[in-house]
C-alpha positions as semicolon CSV with decimal commas, in nm:
position;residue;x (nm);y (nm);z (nm)
1;M;0,000;0,000;0,000
2;S;0,127;0,347;-0,076
3;I;0,033;0,705;0,003
4;V;0,072;1,032;-0,183
5;V;0,326;1,287;-0,057
6;C;0,319;1,638;-0,200
7;V;0,597;1,895;-0,186
8;R;0,628;2,253;-0,307
9;V;0,951;2,365;-0,471
10;P;1,042;2,686;-0,651
11;R;0,940;2,683;-1,016
12;W;1,301;2,710;-1,132
13;V;1,387;2,384;-0,954
14;K;1,115;2,197;-1,141
15;E;1,219;2,360;-1,471
16;V;1,586;2,265;-1,428
17;L;1,499;1,907;-1,339
18;E;1,262;1,876;-1,636
19;R;1,521;2,029;-1,870
20;H;1,767;1,759;-1,763
21;G;1,515;1,479;-1,796
22;V;1,495;1,403;-1,424
23;R;1,187;1,207;-1,326
24;V;1,098;1,392;-1,008
25;S;0,861;1,130;-0,869
26;E;1,120;0,852;-0,911
27;L;1,395;1,067;-0,760
28;V;1,187;1,166;-0,458
29;R;1,063;0,810;-0,407
30;R;1,418;0,670;-0,417
31;L;1,556;0,935;-0,181
32;L;1,273;0,891;0,069
33;I;1,316;0,513;0,068
34;E;1,694;0,546;0,116
35;E;1,644;0,788;0,408
36;A;1,383;0,564;0,572
37;E;1,620;0,265;0,540
38;R;1,909;0,467;0,684
39;L;1,699;0,579;0,981
40;S;1,575;0,223;1,042
41;E;1,931;0,088;1,035
42;E;2,044;0,362;1,274
43;E;1,760;0,279;1,513
44;L;1,842;-0,093;1,497
45;R;2,209;-0,020;1,565
46;R;2,113;0,178;1,877
47;I;1,889;-0,106;1,998
48;L;2,161;-0,366;1,937
49;D;2,416;-0,151;2,119
50;D;2,178;-0,125;2,416
51;V;2,121;-0,501;2,421
52;A;2,496;-0,567;2,389
53;G;2,554;-0,336;2,685
54;M;2,296;-0,519;2,894
55;L;2,447;-0,859;2,808
56;E;2,810;-0,756;2,851
57;G;2,976;-0,980;3,106
58;K;2,671;-1,206;3,137
59;I;2,745;-1,442;2,849
60;D;3,065;-1,640;2,811
61;P;3,172;-1,614;2,444
62;C;3,344;-1,954;2,470
63;E;3,007;-2,119;2,535
64;W;2,876;-1,993;2,200
65;A;3,185;-2,074;1,996
């Protein structure tokens, strides 16, 4: 499922992008997806760091090897 996101930009921006054949919708979609993925990975890294901190010293690495 998808939603519609609208954005206003100065006219000259749209004109330059059109003149260079940039597909604005594809560009915006790709950039938004990349940013969402980056933020999700950053959040996951923070969670994993927190869990690692909580488990530090409680698990013997030799037992898992």
